[in-house]
Short mmCIF file of N, CA and C in Angstrom, two decimals:
data_model
loop_
_atom_site.label_atom_id
_atom_site.label_comp_id
_atom_site.label_asym_id
_atom_site.label_seq_id
_atom_site.Cartn_x
_atom_site.Cartn_y
_atom_site.Cartn_z
N MET C 1 0.94 -1.23 -0.09
CA MET C 1 -0.08 0.14 -0.09
C MET C 1 0.86 1.43 -0.05
N SER C 2 2.18 1.25 0.78
CA SER C 2 2.85 2.48 0.81
C SER C 2 3.53 2.88 -0.68
N PHE C 3 3.54 1.77 -1.52
CA PHE C 3 4.04 1.93 -2.72
C PHE C 3 3.00 2.44 -3.81
N ARG C 4 1.96 2.09 -3.60
CA ARG C 4 1.02 2.61 -4.46
C ARG C 4 0.71 4.05 -4.56
N LEU C 5 0.91 4.90 -3.53
CA LEU C 5 0.64 6.27 -3.68
C LEU C 5 1.73 6.77 -4.50
N PRO C 6 3.09 6.59 -4.18
CA PRO C 6 3.94 7.43 -5.25
C PRO C 6 4.00 6.86 -6.48
N ILE C 7 3.40 5.53 -6.94
CA ILE C 7 3.47 5.16 -8.21
C ILE C 7 2.28 5.94 -9.01
N ILE C 8 1.05 6.12 -8.21
CA ILE C 8 0.00 6.90 -8.70
C ILE C 8 0.49 8.21 -8.84
N PHE C 9 1.09 8.78 -7.98
CA PHE C 9 1.44 10.32 -8.21
C PHE C 9 2.43 10.43 -9.29
N LEU C 10 3.55 9.52 -9.66
CA LEU C 10 4.25 9.48 -10.89
C LEU C 10 3.48 9.63 -11.99
N VAL C 11 2.46 8.35 -12.12
CA VAL C 11 1.39 8.30 -13.26
C VAL C 11 0.83 9.77 -13.38
N LEU C 12 0.33 10.46 -12.39
CA LEU C 12 -0.64 11.44 -12.72
C LEU C 12 0.34 12.63 -13.25
N VAL C 13 1.47 12.86 -12.51
CA VAL C 13 2.47 13.84 -13.20
C VAL C 13 2.97 13.52 -14.56
N SER C 14 3.02 12.38 -14.84
CA SER C 14 3.75 11.99 -16.22
C SER C 14 2.31 12.48 -17.22
N ALA C 15 1.17 12.06 -16.66
CA ALA C 15 -0.10 12.23 -17.76
C ALA C 15 -0.12 13.91 -17.82
N MET C 16 0.20 14.63 -16.86
CA MET C 16 0.01 15.93 -17.16
C MET C 16 1.03 16.55 -17.89
N THR C 17 2.40 16.14 -17.91
CA THR C 17 3.52 16.82 -18.37
C THR C 17 3.50 16.27 -20.02
N PHE C 18 3.29 15.20 -20.09
CA PHE C 18 3.29 14.54 -21.50
C PHE C 18 2.50 15.35 -22.63
N PRO C 19 1.32 16.06 -22.52
CA PRO C 19 0.98 16.81 -23.54
C PRO C 19 1.52 18.14 -23.76
N ARG C 20 2.21 18.59 -22.59
CA ARG C 20 3.03 19.98 -22.85
C ARG C 20 4.37 19.65 -23.62
N LEU C 21 4.78 18.49 -23.46
CA LEU C 21 6.08 18.08 -24.09
C LEU C 21 5.61 17.97 -25.62
N VAL C 22 4.60 17.18 -26.01
CA VAL C 22 4.13 17.15 -27.40
C VAL C 22 3.82 18.43 -28.20
N GLN C 23 3.28 19.03 -27.22
CA GLN C 23 2.76 20.53 -27.64
C GLN C 23 4.14 21.43 -28.19
N ALA C 24 4.81 21.23 -27.19
CA ALA C 24 6.19 22.08 -27.12
C ALA C 24 6.80 21.61 -28.59
N GLN C 25 7.05 20.36 -28.83
CA GLN C 25 7.57 20.03 -30.07
C GLN C 25 7.10 20.26 -31.24
N GLU C 26 5.68 20.46 -31.22
CA GLU C 26 5.15 20.72 -32.55
C GLU C 26 5.19 22.09 -32.82
N LEU C 27 5.46 23.05 -31.92
CA LEU C 27 5.31 24.53 -32.35
C LEU C 27 6.63 24.84 -33.51
N PRO C 28 6.52 25.45 -34.54
CA PRO C 28 7.55 25.73 -35.05
C PRO C 28 8.47 27.08 -34.71
N SER C 29 9.69 26.77 -35.00
CA SER C 29 10.67 27.52 -34.53
C SER C 29 10.51 29.04 -35.31
N PRO C 30 10.77 30.01 -34.59
CA PRO C 30 10.48 31.60 -35.22
C PRO C 30 11.58 31.59 -36.52
N GLU C 31 10.90 32.07 -37.46
CA GLU C 31 11.85 32.11 -38.71
C GLU C 31 11.16 33.04 -39.57
N ILE C 32 11.95 33.67 -40.45
CA ILE C 32 11.61 34.52 -41.68
C ILE C 32 12.06 33.37 -42.83
N HIS C 33 10.96 32.79 -43.53
CA HIS C 33 11.33 31.71 -44.43
C HIS C 33 11.13 32.45 -45.76
N LEU C 34 12.32 32.48 -46.58
CA LEU C 34 12.35 32.77 -48.19
C LEU C 34 12.45 31.65 -49.20
N GLU C 35 11.35 31.61 -50.02
CA GLU C 35 11.28 30.70 -51.03
C GLU C 35 11.65 31.34 -52.30
N LEU C 36 12.66 30.75 -53.30
CA LEU C 36 12.74 31.28 -54.52
C LEU C 36 11.68 30.33 -55.24
N ASN C 37 10.49 30.84 -55.71
CA ASN C 37 9.31 30.32 -56.33
C ASN C 37 9.51 29.83 -57.78
N THR C 38 9.82 31.07 -58.58
CA THR C 38 9.85 31.15 -60.04
C THR C 38 10.92 32.08 -60.62
N VAL C 39 11.42 31.77 -61.87
CA VAL C 39 12.03 32.68 -62.58
C VAL C 39 11.33 32.75 -63.86
N GLN C 40 11.51 34.13 -64.49
CA GLN C 40 10.78 34.07 -65.61
C GLN C 40 11.44 35.32 -66.51
N ASP C 41 11.54 34.83 -67.81
CA ASP C 41 12.32 36.13 -68.74
C ASP C 41 11.26 36.94 -69.06
N THR C 42 11.56 38.19 -69.05
CA THR C 42 10.60 39.25 -69.28
C THR C 42 11.03 40.11 -70.72
N GLY C 43 12.15 39.43 -71.25
CA GLY C 43 12.53 39.86 -72.66
C GLY C 43 13.75 40.97 -72.25
N THR C 44 13.66 41.77 -71.15
CA THR C 44 14.91 42.53 -70.85
C THR C 44 15.47 42.07 -69.49
N ALA C 45 14.88 41.49 -68.89
CA ALA C 45 15.46 40.86 -67.63
C ALA C 45 14.91 39.50 -67.27
N CYS C 46 15.72 39.00 -66.25
CA CYS C 46 15.02 37.80 -65.88
C CYS C 46 14.38 38.19 -64.25
N ARG C 47 13.46 37.76 -64.08
CA ARG C 47 12.17 37.97 -62.99
C ARG C 47 12.30 36.89 -61.83
N LEU C 48 12.78 37.21 -60.66
CA LEU C 48 12.93 36.19 -59.72
C LEU C 48 11.55 36.56 -58.81
N THR C 49 10.82 35.36 -58.45
CA THR C 49 9.84 35.50 -57.68
C THR C 49 9.97 34.83 -56.37
N PHE C 50 9.78 35.54 -55.14
CA PHE C 50 9.92 34.98 -53.84
C PHE C 50 8.69 34.94 -53.19
N VAL C 51 8.74 33.78 -52.38
CA VAL C 51 7.44 34.00 -51.38
C VAL C 51 8.20 33.86 -49.93
N ALA C 52 7.68 34.85 -49.39
CA ALA C 52 8.24 35.21 -47.77
C ALA C 52 7.09 34.90 -46.88
N HIS C 53 7.53 34.12 -45.63
CA HIS C 53 6.64 33.96 -44.72
C HIS C 53 7.47 34.47 -43.28
N ASN C 54 6.90 35.42 -42.80
CA ASN C 54 7.40 36.01 -41.47
C ASN C 54 6.70 35.13 -40.27
N ARG C 55 7.50 34.21 -39.73
CA ARG C 55 7.00 33.56 -38.62
C ARG C 55 7.73 33.84 -37.35
N ILE C 56 8.31 35.04 -37.08
CA ILE C 56 9.10 35.25 -35.86
C ILE C 56 8.23 35.91 -34.58
N GLY C 57 6.92 36.17 -34.90
CA GLY C 57 5.97 36.51 -34.09
C GLY C 57 5.92 38.06 -33.78
N GLU C 58 6.47 38.83 -34.71
CA GLU C 58 6.46 40.21 -34.73
C GLU C 58 6.52 40.86 -36.16
N GLU C 59 5.79 42.00 -36.40
CA GLU C 59 5.52 42.52 -37.65
C GLU C 59 7.05 43.13 -37.85
N ILE C 60 7.20 42.74 -39.26
CA ILE C 60 8.64 43.46 -39.85
C ILE C 60 8.26 44.50 -40.65
N GLU C 61 8.41 45.69 -40.42
CA GLU C 61 8.34 47.06 -41.26
C GLU C 61 9.08 47.06 -42.41
N LYS C 62 10.40 46.63 -42.42
CA LYS C 62 10.95 46.70 -43.55
C LYS C 62 12.23 45.61 -43.56
N ALA C 63 12.08 44.99 -44.37
CA ALA C 63 13.31 43.92 -44.57
C ALA C 63 13.99 44.11 -45.88
N VAL C 64 15.31 44.24 -46.02
CA VAL C 64 16.15 44.55 -47.31
C VAL C 64 17.32 43.69 -46.91
N PHE C 65 17.35 42.40 -47.97
CA PHE C 65 18.42 41.63 -48.17
C PHE C 65 19.64 42.01 -49.14
N GLU C 66 20.72 41.85 -48.64
CA GLU C 66 21.81 41.87 -49.85
C GLU C 66 21.73 40.50 -50.62
N THR C 67 21.81 40.53 -51.95
CA THR C 67 21.69 39.65 -52.65
C THR C 67 22.42 39.42 -53.78
N VAL C 68 23.19 37.98 -54.02
CA VAL C 68 24.15 38.09 -54.90
C VAL C 68 23.67 36.89 -55.87
N ILE C 69 23.58 37.03 -57.40
CA ILE C 69 23.45 36.44 -58.32
C ILE C 69 24.63 35.81 -58.91
N PHE C 70 24.46 34.71 -58.99
CA PHE C 70 25.75 33.92 -59.64
C PHE C 70 25.21 33.21 -61.02
N ASP C 71 26.12 32.95 -61.82
CA ASP C 71 26.02 32.52 -63.37
C ASP C 71 26.08 31.27 -63.02
N THR C 72 25.79 30.37 -64.10
CA THR C 72 25.99 28.86 -64.05
C THR C 72 27.33 28.34 -63.96
N SER C 73 28.35 29.22 -64.04
CA SER C 73 29.78 28.76 -63.88
C SER C 73 30.23 29.25 -62.54
N GLY C 74 29.29 29.81 -61.75
CA GLY C 74 29.60 30.18 -60.40
C GLY C 74 30.18 31.66 -60.32
N SER C 75 30.34 32.32 -61.34
CA SER C 75 30.83 33.79 -61.29
C SER C 75 29.75 34.86 -60.71
N VAL C 76 30.06 35.54 -59.88
CA VAL C 76 29.17 36.53 -59.43
C VAL C 76 28.89 37.49 -60.88
N MET C 77 27.34 37.65 -60.82
CA MET C 77 26.80 38.33 -62.02
C MET C 77 26.41 39.76 -61.53
N LEU C 78 25.88 39.49 -60.19
CA LEU C 78 25.27 41.02 -59.68
C LEU C 78 25.27 40.91 -58.16
N LEU C 79 25.56 42.09 -57.53
CA LEU C 79 24.96 42.19 -56.22
C LEU C 79 24.15 43.33 -55.94
N SER C 80 23.25 43.06 -55.25
CA SER C 80 22.20 44.05 -55.33
C SER C 80 21.51 44.08 -53.82
N LEU C 81 20.48 44.99 -53.51
CA LEU C 81 19.65 44.89 -52.33
C LEU C 81 18.21 44.98 -52.80
N PHE C 82 17.71 43.54 -52.52
CA PHE C 82 16.40 43.10 -52.51
C PHE C 82 15.45 43.80 -51.32
N ASP C 83 14.60 44.77 -51.66
CA ASP C 83 13.54 45.26 -50.73
C ASP C 83 12.36 44.48 -50.55
N PHE C 84 12.29 43.67 -49.47
CA PHE C 84 11.00 42.97 -49.47
C PHE C 84 10.05 43.64 -48.72
N ARG C 85 10.36 45.00 -48.33
CA ARG C 85 9.24 45.84 -47.74
C ARG C 85 8.99 45.22 -46.53
N ASP C 86 7.43 45.36 -46.17
CA ASP C 86 7.07 44.99 -44.91
C ASP C 86 6.73 43.44 -45.03
N LEU C 87 6.82 42.79 -43.87
CA LEU C 87 6.49 41.34 -43.82
C LEU C 87 5.65 41.14 -42.79
N PRO C 88 4.35 41.32 -42.67
CA PRO C 88 3.41 40.81 -41.59
C PRO C 88 3.74 39.46 -41.10
N THR C 89 3.27 39.33 -39.78
CA THR C 89 3.47 37.98 -39.21
C THR C 89 2.37 37.11 -39.59
N GLY C 90 2.71 35.97 -40.06
CA GLY C 90 1.81 34.80 -40.24
C GLY C 90 1.01 34.89 -41.66
N THR C 91 1.36 35.89 -42.49
CA THR C 91 0.89 36.01 -43.68
C THR C 91 1.80 36.22 -44.87
N PRO C 92 1.73 35.14 -45.73
CA PRO C 92 2.73 34.97 -46.86
C PRO C 92 2.70 36.42 -47.79
N ARG C 93 3.97 36.67 -48.35
CA ARG C 93 3.99 37.76 -49.20
C ARG C 93 4.93 37.28 -50.25
N VAL C 94 4.33 37.70 -51.44
CA VAL C 94 5.21 37.53 -52.77
C VAL C 94 5.61 38.83 -53.26
N ARG C 95 7.09 38.82 -53.66
CA ARG C 95 7.96 39.91 -53.94
C ARG C 95 8.60 39.32 -55.07
N GLN C 96 8.64 40.38 -56.15
CA GLN C 96 9.47 40.04 -57.45
C GLN C 96 10.70 41.19 -57.60
N PHE C 97 11.75 40.54 -58.35
CA PHE C 97 12.91 41.50 -58.46
C PHE C 97 13.35 41.25 -60.05
N ASP C 98 13.74 41.87 -60.67
CA ASP C 98 14.42 42.04 -61.90
C ASP C 98 15.71 42.01 -61.92
N VAL C 99 16.23 41.00 -62.58
CA VAL C 99 17.86 41.22 -62.82
C VAL C 99 17.98 41.38 -64.27
N PRO C 100 18.35 42.93 -64.63
CA PRO C 100 18.38 43.36 -65.94
C PRO C 100 19.47 42.73 -66.64
N GLY C 101 19.21 42.89 -67.97
CA GLY C 101 20.26 42.20 -69.03
C GLY C 101 20.61 40.90 -68.92
N THR C 102 19.82 40.06 -68.57
CA THR C 102 20.16 38.83 -68.38
C THR C 102 18.99 37.79 -68.55
N THR C 103 19.11 36.62 -68.99
CA THR C 103 18.18 35.50 -69.19
C THR C 103 18.30 34.74 -68.07
N CYS C 104 17.00 34.02 -67.68
CA CYS C 104 16.93 33.13 -66.32
C CYS C 104 17.68 31.83 -66.72
N ASP C 105 18.16 31.37 -67.91
CA ASP C 105 18.82 30.19 -68.19
C ASP C 105 20.43 30.53 -67.57
N ALA C 106 20.70 31.83 -67.58
CA ALA C 106 21.99 31.86 -67.18
C ALA C 106 22.33 32.08 -65.71
N LEU C 107 21.31 31.98 -64.93
CA LEU C 107 21.27 31.98 -63.34
C LEU C 107 21.84 30.67 -63.09
N GLY C 108 22.68 30.59 -62.12
CA GLY C 108 23.24 29.33 -61.32
C GLY C 108 22.72 29.19 -59.97
N LYS C 109 22.68 30.07 -59.34
CA LYS C 109 22.30 29.97 -57.82
C LYS C 109 22.14 31.62 -57.38
N VAL C 110 21.46 31.66 -56.45
CA VAL C 110 21.18 33.01 -55.59
C VAL C 110 21.50 32.99 -54.06
N LEU C 111 22.16 33.87 -53.65
CA LEU C 111 22.69 33.97 -52.40
C LEU C 111 22.16 35.04 -51.64
N ILE C 112 21.22 34.86 -50.42
CA ILE C 112 21.00 35.82 -49.62
C ILE C 112 22.09 36.00 -48.56
N ASN C 113 23.05 37.20 -48.91
CA ASN C 113 24.20 37.36 -48.21
C ASN C 113 24.08 38.11 -47.02
N GLY C 114 23.01 38.27 -46.49
CA GLY C 114 22.62 38.86 -45.25
C GLY C 114 21.53 40.15 -45.28
N ALA C 115 21.10 40.54 -43.95
CA ALA C 115 20.02 41.67 -44.14
C ALA C 115 20.79 42.73 -44.12
N ASN C 116 20.42 43.60 -44.93
CA ASN C 116 21.01 45.06 -45.01
C ASN C 116 20.07 46.10 -44.03
N THR C 117 18.98 45.75 -44.01
CA THR C 117 17.90 46.78 -43.07
C THR C 117 16.88 45.67 -42.53
N CYS C 118 16.40 45.88 -41.30
CA CYS C 118 15.54 44.90 -40.84
C CYS C 118 14.97 45.59 -39.54
N SER C 119 13.73 46.12 -39.85
CA SER C 119 13.09 46.94 -38.81
C SER C 119 11.91 46.25 -38.28
N VAL C 120 12.13 46.00 -36.95
CA VAL C 120 10.91 45.55 -36.09
C VAL C 120 10.57 46.38 -34.85
N GLY C 121 9.24 46.90 -34.66
CA GLY C 121 8.85 47.71 -33.71
C GLY C 121 9.43 48.97 -33.72
N GLY C 122 9.84 49.49 -34.85
CA GLY C 122 10.43 50.75 -35.11
C GLY C 122 11.61 50.83 -34.78
N ALA C 123 12.42 49.83 -34.61
CA ALA C 123 13.73 49.66 -34.19
C ALA C 123 14.60 48.66 -35.18
N GLU C 124 15.94 49.07 -35.51
CA GLU C 124 16.68 47.97 -36.20
C GLU C 124 16.66 46.62 -35.36
N SER C 125 16.95 45.52 -35.98
CA SER C 125 16.50 44.24 -35.29
C SER C 125 17.62 43.09 -36.14
N ASP C 126 18.19 42.26 -35.38
CA ASP C 126 18.85 41.12 -36.16
C ASP C 126 17.85 40.12 -36.57
N ALA C 127 16.74 40.08 -36.42
CA ALA C 127 15.91 38.97 -36.69
C ALA C 127 15.79 38.68 -37.98
N CYS C 128 15.97 39.55 -38.93
CA CYS C 128 15.96 39.08 -40.54
C CYS C 128 17.23 38.30 -40.72
N GLY C 129 18.22 38.40 -40.15
CA GLY C 129 19.20 37.62 -40.36
C GLY C 129 19.58 36.41 -39.62
N SER C 130 19.21 36.46 -38.14
CA SER C 130 19.57 35.51 -37.41
C SER C 130 18.33 34.27 -37.48
N SER C 131 17.12 34.61 -37.95
CA SER C 131 16.03 33.59 -38.21
C SER C 131 15.78 33.26 -39.64
N LEU C 132 16.61 33.62 -40.43
CA LEU C 132 16.52 33.20 -41.87
C LEU C 132 16.69 31.87 -42.44
N ASN C 133 15.78 31.50 -43.09
CA ASN C 133 15.48 30.08 -43.52
C ASN C 133 15.21 30.19 -44.87
N VAL C 134 15.94 29.43 -45.89
CA VAL C 134 15.62 29.59 -47.32
C VAL C 134 15.64 28.41 -48.07
N GLU C 135 14.80 28.46 -49.06
CA GLU C 135 14.68 27.15 -49.88
C GLU C 135 14.40 27.29 -51.38
N SER C 136 14.40 26.66 -52.43
CA SER C 136 14.14 26.82 -53.73
C SER C 136 13.13 25.68 -54.12
N ARG C 137 12.07 26.13 -54.84
CA ARG C 137 11.29 25.06 -55.64
C ARG C 137 11.65 24.95 -57.06
N ILE C 138 12.76 25.39 -57.38
CA ILE C 138 13.08 25.52 -58.93
C ILE C 138 14.62 24.95 -58.84
N ASP C 139 15.14 24.87 -60.22
CA ASP C 139 16.53 24.35 -60.19
C ASP C 139 17.68 25.41 -59.78
N VAL C 140 17.29 26.58 -59.92
CA VAL C 140 18.29 27.70 -59.25
C VAL C 140 18.12 27.64 -57.88
N GLU C 141 19.31 27.34 -57.21
CA GLU C 141 19.59 27.02 -55.93
C GLU C 141 19.50 28.34 -54.93
N LEU C 142 18.98 28.44 -53.83
CA LEU C 142 18.86 29.53 -53.04
C LEU C 142 19.97 29.34 -51.82
N LEU C 143 20.64 30.03 -51.50
CA LEU C 143 21.54 29.77 -50.40
C LEU C 143 21.33 31.20 -49.53
N GLY C 144 21.56 30.71 -48.24
CA GLY C 144 21.48 32.01 -47.28
C GLY C 144 22.15 31.70 -45.91
#
């Protein structure tokens, strides 16, 4: 009888703690997710289309990323600032950028070299760099 009480206590504590552990594992980590979704020739440029998801839990008023475009041989074609503007939390945003004077078949990969500007709550933040997660849906690789 004296052993039953501690065992019952341990079973009850485990039953109360387990759902919280499972719930904590299911929550996604805070991130800014950038996906290179498509590239399209416009005649005078290659248009890159990104889908951005702000999952850091705070509105981003302005996000500007230093972006490097490489050709298929690995040479740098362009270093530019891509202004993703505002990124509301929990709402995907589509942003397009033109790389003038090139065709999309010349693109080898795209590197998000870092955040140039990141404004959260009216102040500069490191969230755009420290929380960045990138992927590409197409053959052009996206690095970050």
